[in-house]
């Protein structure tokens, strides 16, 4: 048996839609695999009632297929599905690492990125690497058609998870069809600022670089209480706030000494809008690890 922990991740970070991603130190999924003649799946943990155990419909079933590695797979969910925290990517990344080790395939983490992305596509409808790359490699990642670039970063983050369900499929239907040249110039500037901030562990630059005038405004209406949570977080010291992945999670960057107040301010702000929420005080973390 092989057991792997893979972290929650936050994709996009505002200006890096479908490109940027970051591994979070918590929460995480745990996946255990044992060789079998055909693949079967058991799911426990948070949101298990929303996750199909049929291998044809589950992200890890697609990973087992792609690696030609049939197994009995137990998924202990720590990352809530449809949260914007890369729930399916965490399971897919953990399964990819576990099955690779179980069958001695010898793939590198970079080589497992497209494998895990295929698994995630079963759930989201699109194979994109911005969650699976940090789930596999850790740190801050830049996923493009030419591959993944990983940056070590040490930045304090707060993720607030309102009790709302937003599926990635639905969140992609509200995306604008195109963007202006002005928005392109602004986005390049913000994205470059964010990368510089990650390289320097600078929460001011990261927060400033998360601004986004294209995708985030189009999705904000899907997250009831989003504007109130952003304002509340900024008022107590968050340097940047945006939708985590396709939502409804909300990601804030801050200095370590403000993370508690930022977390409470966001939860209180959602509460004030009649939405239950919980917050994770977290930071940029490691990728999947064999336990
Ligand atoms: N980049 C993706 C999106 C992440 O925002 O739709 C969601 O998995």
PDB file of C-alpha atoms in Angstrom, residues 40-219:
ATOM      1  CA  UNK A  40     -12.393   0.654  -7.298  1.00  0.00           C
ATOM      2  CA  UNK A  41     -12.763   3.785  -5.189  1.00  0.00           C
ATOM      3  CA  UNK A  42     -13.883   4.559  -1.615  1.00  0.00           C
ATOM      4  CA  UNK A  43     -14.354   8.164  -0.535  1.00  0.00           C
ATOM      5  CA  UNK A  44     -14.468   9.457   3.050  1.00  0.00           C
ATOM      6  CA  UNK A  45     -14.100  12.903   4.579  1.00  0.00           C
ATOM      7  CA  UNK A  46     -15.503  16.332   3.802  1.00  0.00           C
ATOM      8  CA  UNK A  47     -18.060  16.511   0.978  1.00  0.00           C
ATOM      9  CA  UNK A  48     -17.817  12.778   0.242  1.00  0.00           C
ATOM     10  CA  UNK A  49     -21.541  12.744  -0.647  1.00  0.00           C
ATOM     11  CA  UNK A  50     -20.779  14.905  -3.708  1.00  0.00           C
ATOM     12  CA  UNK A  51     -18.023  12.653  -5.065  1.00  0.00           C
ATOM     13  CA  UNK A  52     -18.868   9.691  -7.338  1.00  0.00           C
ATOM     14  CA  UNK A  53     -17.137   6.406  -6.512  1.00  0.00           C
ATOM     15  CA  UNK A  54     -17.581   5.106 -10.074  1.00  0.00           C
ATOM     16  CA  UNK A  55     -14.022   5.114 -11.565  1.00  0.00           C
ATOM     17  CA  UNK A  56     -15.454   6.393 -14.870  1.00  0.00           C
ATOM     18  CA  UNK A  57     -16.686   9.545 -13.146  1.00  0.00           C
ATOM     19  CA  UNK A  58     -14.002  10.098 -10.520  1.00  0.00           C
ATOM     20  CA  UNK A  59     -10.846  12.095 -11.072  1.00  0.00           C
ATOM     21  CA  UNK A  60      -8.614   9.336  -9.653  1.00  0.00           C
ATOM     22  CA  UNK A  61     -10.183   6.709 -11.925  1.00  0.00           C
ATOM     23  CA  UNK A  62      -8.943   8.675 -14.931  1.00  0.00           C
ATOM     24  CA  UNK A  63      -5.468   8.904 -13.375  1.00  0.00           C
ATOM     25  CA  UNK A  64      -5.383   5.115 -12.813  1.00  0.00           C
ATOM     26  CA  UNK A  65      -6.402   4.632 -16.456  1.00  0.00           C
ATOM     27  CA  UNK A  66      -3.783   7.052 -17.747  1.00  0.00           C
ATOM     28  CA  UNK A  67      -1.031   5.257 -15.791  1.00  0.00           C
ATOM     29  CA  UNK A  68      -2.429   1.793 -16.632  1.00  0.00           C
ATOM     30  CA  UNK A  69      -2.330   1.192 -12.877  1.00  0.00           C
ATOM     31  CA  UNK A  70      -5.517  -0.495 -11.617  1.00  0.00           C
ATOM     32  CA  UNK A  71      -5.903  -0.215  -7.853  1.00  0.00           C
ATOM     33  CA  UNK A  72      -8.226  -0.026  -4.912  1.00  0.00           C
ATOM     34  CA  UNK A  73      -8.079   3.684  -4.099  1.00  0.00           C
ATOM     35  CA  UNK A  74      -9.200   5.224  -0.800  1.00  0.00           C
ATOM     36  CA  UNK A  75      -9.625   8.993  -0.832  1.00  0.00           C
ATOM     37  CA  UNK A  76      -9.864  10.804   2.505  1.00  0.00           C
ATOM     38  CA  UNK A  77     -11.062  14.278   1.541  1.00  0.00           C
ATOM     39  CA  UNK A  78      -9.734  17.220   3.527  1.00  0.00           C
ATOM     40  CA  UNK A  79     -10.379  19.663   0.674  1.00  0.00           C
ATOM     41  CA  UNK A  80     -14.072  20.385   0.170  1.00  0.00           C
ATOM     42  CA  UNK A  81     -15.317  19.754  -3.395  1.00  0.00           C
ATOM     43  CA  UNK A  82     -16.447  22.793  -5.432  1.00  0.00           C
ATOM     44  CA  UNK A  83     -14.614  25.120  -3.048  1.00  0.00           C
ATOM     45  CA  UNK A  84     -12.081  26.844  -5.311  1.00  0.00           C
ATOM     46  CA  UNK A  85      -9.286  25.125  -3.404  1.00  0.00           C
ATOM     47  CA  UNK A  86      -8.339  22.560  -6.037  1.00  0.00           C
ATOM     48  CA  UNK A  87     -10.234  19.675  -4.467  1.00  0.00           C
ATOM     49  CA  UNK A  88     -10.204  17.410  -7.522  1.00  0.00           C
ATOM     50  CA  UNK A  89      -6.601  18.416  -8.277  1.00  0.00           C
ATOM     51  CA  UNK A  90      -5.515  17.359  -4.769  1.00  0.00           C
ATOM     52  CA  UNK A  91      -7.060  13.906  -5.236  1.00  0.00           C
ATOM     53  CA  UNK A  92      -5.698  13.596  -8.785  1.00  0.00           C
ATOM     54  CA  UNK A  93      -2.177  14.656  -7.774  1.00  0.00           C
ATOM     55  CA  UNK A  94      -2.137  12.339  -4.760  1.00  0.00           C
ATOM     56  CA  UNK A  95      -3.377   9.428  -6.862  1.00  0.00           C
ATOM     57  CA  UNK A  96      -0.811  10.116  -9.592  1.00  0.00           C
ATOM     58  CA  UNK A  97       2.092  10.103  -7.116  1.00  0.00           C
ATOM     59  CA  UNK A  98       0.750   7.074  -5.238  1.00  0.00           C
ATOM     60  CA  UNK A  99       0.066   4.959  -8.340  1.00  0.00           C
ATOM     61  CA  UNK A 100       3.375   5.927  -9.906  1.00  0.00           C
ATOM     62  CA  UNK A 101       5.141   4.675  -6.751  1.00  0.00           C
ATOM     63  CA  UNK A 102       2.933   1.566  -6.395  1.00  0.00           C
ATOM     64  CA  UNK A 103       3.685   0.415  -9.945  1.00  0.00           C
ATOM     65  CA  UNK A 104       7.260   1.757 -10.057  1.00  0.00           C
ATOM     66  CA  UNK A 105       6.575   3.814 -13.190  1.00  0.00           C
ATOM     67  CA  UNK A 106       9.335   6.308 -12.396  1.00  0.00           C
ATOM     68  CA  UNK A 107       7.647   9.467 -13.721  1.00  0.00           C
ATOM     69  CA  UNK A 108       8.983  12.816 -12.536  1.00  0.00           C
ATOM     70  CA  UNK A 109       6.605  15.245 -10.847  1.00  0.00           C
ATOM     71  CA  UNK A 110       6.644  17.381 -13.997  1.00  0.00           C
ATOM     72  CA  UNK A 111       5.696  14.340 -16.086  1.00  0.00           C
ATOM     73  CA  UNK A 112       2.784  13.629 -13.740  1.00  0.00           C
ATOM     74  CA  UNK A 113       1.270  17.119 -14.299  1.00  0.00           C
ATOM     75  CA  UNK A 114      -0.553  16.230 -17.573  1.00  0.00           C
ATOM     76  CA  UNK A 115      -1.586  12.866 -16.105  1.00  0.00           C
ATOM     77  CA  UNK A 116      -3.221  14.504 -13.077  1.00  0.00           C
ATOM     78  CA  UNK A 117      -4.707  17.241 -15.293  1.00  0.00           C
ATOM     79  CA  UNK A 118      -6.484  14.597 -17.376  1.00  0.00           C
ATOM     80  CA  UNK A 119      -7.986  13.300 -14.138  1.00  0.00           C
ATOM     81  CA  UNK A 120      -9.143  16.765 -13.160  1.00  0.00           C
ATOM     82  CA  UNK A 121     -10.755  17.235 -16.567  1.00  0.00           C
ATOM     83  CA  UNK A 122     -13.232  14.487 -15.691  1.00  0.00           C
ATOM     84  CA  UNK A 123     -14.674  16.851 -13.082  1.00  0.00           C
ATOM     85  CA  UNK A 124     -14.178  20.328 -14.516  1.00  0.00           C
ATOM     86  CA  UNK A 125     -14.558  19.549 -18.209  1.00  0.00           C
ATOM     87  CA  UNK A 126     -11.233  21.234 -19.080  1.00  0.00           C
ATOM     88  CA  UNK A 127      -7.699  19.896 -18.564  1.00  0.00           C
ATOM     89  CA  UNK A 128      -5.793  22.841 -17.088  1.00  0.00           C
ATOM     90  CA  UNK A 129      -2.611  22.555 -15.066  1.00  0.00           C
ATOM     91  CA  UNK A 130      -2.875  25.513 -12.693  1.00  0.00           C
ATOM     92  CA  UNK A 131      -4.100  23.453  -9.713  1.00  0.00           C
ATOM     93  CA  UNK A 132      -2.398  20.113 -10.366  1.00  0.00           C
ATOM     94  CA  UNK A 133       1.027  21.734 -10.908  1.00  0.00           C
ATOM     95  CA  UNK A 134       1.300  23.218  -7.384  1.00  0.00           C
ATOM     96  CA  UNK A 135      -0.419  20.152  -5.883  1.00  0.00           C
ATOM     97  CA  UNK A 136       2.412  18.025  -7.352  1.00  0.00           C
ATOM     98  CA  UNK A 137       5.362  20.406  -7.136  1.00  0.00           C
ATOM     99  CA  UNK A 138       4.517  22.697  -4.210  1.00  0.00           C
ATOM    100  CA  UNK A 139       5.377  26.390  -4.026  1.00  0.00           C
ATOM    101  CA  UNK A 140       4.130  28.946  -6.550  1.00  0.00           C
ATOM    102  CA  UNK A 141       3.799  27.644 -10.093  1.00  0.00           C
ATOM    103  CA  UNK A 142       3.452  29.181 -13.534  1.00  0.00           C
ATOM    104  CA  UNK A 143       1.834  26.651 -15.885  1.00  0.00           C
ATOM    105  CA  UNK A 144       1.980  27.440 -19.601  1.00  0.00           C
ATOM    106  CA  UNK A 145       1.918  25.416 -22.813  1.00  0.00           C
ATOM    107  CA  UNK A 146       5.700  25.102 -22.631  1.00  0.00           C
ATOM    108  CA  UNK A 147       5.566  23.505 -19.175  1.00  0.00           C
ATOM    109  CA  UNK A 148       5.630  24.426 -15.494  1.00  0.00           C
ATOM    110  CA  UNK A 149       7.982  26.850 -13.772  1.00  0.00           C
ATOM    111  CA  UNK A 150       8.141  26.508  -9.993  1.00  0.00           C
ATOM    112  CA  UNK A 151       9.159  29.269  -7.597  1.00  0.00           C
ATOM    113  CA  UNK A 152       9.891  28.759  -3.903  1.00  0.00           C
ATOM    114  CA  UNK A 153       7.872  31.328  -1.987  1.00  0.00           C
ATOM    115  CA  UNK A 154       7.140  32.124   1.629  1.00  0.00           C
ATOM    116  CA  UNK A 155       3.967  34.191   1.801  1.00  0.00           C
ATOM    117  CA  UNK A 156       1.182  34.148   4.387  1.00  0.00           C
ATOM    118  CA  UNK A 157      -2.273  33.449   2.998  1.00  0.00           C
ATOM    119  CA  UNK A 158      -5.796  33.244   4.347  1.00  0.00           C
ATOM    120  CA  UNK A 159      -8.466  31.320   2.481  1.00  0.00           C
ATOM    121  CA  UNK A 160     -12.059  31.912   3.447  1.00  0.00           C
ATOM    122  CA  UNK A 161     -14.563  29.303   2.355  1.00  0.00           C
ATOM    123  CA  UNK A 162     -18.200  30.423   2.303  1.00  0.00           C
ATOM    124  CA  UNK A 163     -20.896  27.778   2.503  1.00  0.00           C
ATOM    125  CA  UNK A 164     -21.810  28.211  -1.178  1.00  0.00           C
ATOM    126  CA  UNK A 165     -21.211  25.719  -3.985  1.00  0.00           C
ATOM    127  CA  UNK A 166     -19.751  27.011  -7.265  1.00  0.00           C
ATOM    128  CA  UNK A 167     -18.686  24.391  -9.790  1.00  0.00           C
ATOM    129  CA  UNK A 168     -15.768  25.130 -12.109  1.00  0.00           C
ATOM    130  CA  UNK A 169     -18.000  24.214 -15.054  1.00  0.00           C
ATOM    131  CA  UNK A 170     -20.513  26.914 -14.056  1.00  0.00           C
ATOM    132  CA  UNK A 171     -17.813  29.477 -13.250  1.00  0.00           C
ATOM    133  CA  UNK A 172     -16.364  29.048 -16.745  1.00  0.00           C
ATOM    134  CA  UNK A 173     -19.690  29.827 -18.400  1.00  0.00           C
ATOM    135  CA  UNK A 174     -19.552  33.444 -17.122  1.00  0.00           C
ATOM    136  CA  UNK A 175     -16.080  34.186 -18.502  1.00  0.00           C
ATOM    137  CA  UNK A 176     -15.847  37.092 -20.963  1.00  0.00           C
ATOM    138  CA  UNK A 177     -15.258  36.040 -24.575  1.00  0.00           C
ATOM    139  CA  UNK A 178     -12.446  38.582 -25.039  1.00  0.00           C
ATOM    140  CA  UNK A 179     -10.600  41.441 -23.357  1.00  0.00           C
ATOM    141  CA  UNK A 180      -9.394  44.870 -24.441  1.00  0.00           C
ATOM    142  CA  UNK A 181      -5.794  45.847 -25.171  1.00  0.00           C
ATOM    143  CA  UNK A 182      -5.950  48.120 -22.107  1.00  0.00           C
ATOM    144  CA  UNK A 183      -6.958  45.138 -19.934  1.00  0.00           C
ATOM    145  CA  UNK A 184      -4.164  43.070 -21.489  1.00  0.00           C
ATOM    146  CA  UNK A 185      -1.539  45.692 -20.632  1.00  0.00           C
ATOM    147  CA  UNK A 186      -2.865  46.011 -17.084  1.00  0.00           C
ATOM    148  CA  UNK A 187      -2.953  42.224 -16.615  1.00  0.00           C
ATOM    149  CA  UNK A 188       0.633  41.773 -17.826  1.00  0.00           C
ATOM    150  CA  UNK A 189       1.763  44.452 -15.378  1.00  0.00           C
ATOM    151  CA  UNK A 190      -0.112  42.916 -12.487  1.00  0.00           C
ATOM    152  CA  UNK A 191       1.035  39.372 -13.264  1.00  0.00           C
ATOM    153  CA  UNK A 192       4.666  40.465 -13.531  1.00  0.00           C
ATOM    154  CA  UNK A 193       4.354  42.322 -10.225  1.00  0.00           C
ATOM    155  CA  UNK A 194       2.940  39.205  -8.589  1.00  0.00           C
ATOM    156  CA  UNK A 195       5.789  37.008  -9.841  1.00  0.00           C
ATOM    157  CA  UNK A 196       8.351  39.513  -8.535  1.00  0.00           C
ATOM    158  CA  UNK A 197       6.517  39.484  -5.198  1.00  0.00           C
ATOM    159  CA  UNK A 198       6.643  35.683  -4.982  1.00  0.00           C
ATOM    160  CA  UNK A 199      10.370  35.689  -5.806  1.00  0.00           C
ATOM    161  CA  UNK A 200      10.977  38.244  -3.015  1.00  0.00           C
ATOM    162  CA  UNK A 201       8.475  36.822  -0.459  1.00  0.00           C
ATOM    163  CA  UNK A 202       6.911  40.287  -0.500  1.00  0.00           C
ATOM    164  CA  UNK A 203       3.202  40.334   0.461  1.00  0.00           C
ATOM    165  CA  UNK A 204       2.762  43.927  -0.733  1.00  0.00           C
ATOM    166  CA  UNK A 205       3.883  43.102  -4.274  1.00  0.00           C
ATOM    167  CA  UNK A 206       1.949  39.817  -4.351  1.00  0.00           C
ATOM    168  CA  UNK A 207      -1.197  41.546  -3.126  1.00  0.00           C
ATOM    169  CA  UNK A 208      -0.847  44.404  -5.617  1.00  0.00           C
ATOM    170  CA  UNK A 209      -0.222  41.939  -8.449  1.00  0.00           C
ATOM    171  CA  UNK A 210      -3.406  39.980  -7.715  1.00  0.00           C
ATOM    172  CA  UNK A 211      -5.577  42.779  -9.116  1.00  0.00           C
ATOM    173  CA  UNK A 212      -7.604  41.625 -12.097  1.00  0.00           C
ATOM    174  CA  UNK A 213     -10.182  43.506 -14.158  1.00  0.00           C
ATOM    175  CA  UNK A 214     -11.123  40.694 -16.550  1.00  0.00           C
ATOM    176  CA  UNK A 215     -12.072  37.370 -14.932  1.00  0.00           C
ATOM    177  CA  UNK A 216     -12.654  38.177 -11.260  1.00  0.00           C
ATOM    178  CA  UNK A 217     -15.350  40.858 -11.779  1.00  0.00           C
ATOM    179  CA  UNK A 218     -17.264  38.462 -14.047  1.00  0.00           C
ATOM    180  CA  UNK A 219     -17.259  35.781 -11.363  1.00  0.00           C
TER     181      UNK A 219
END
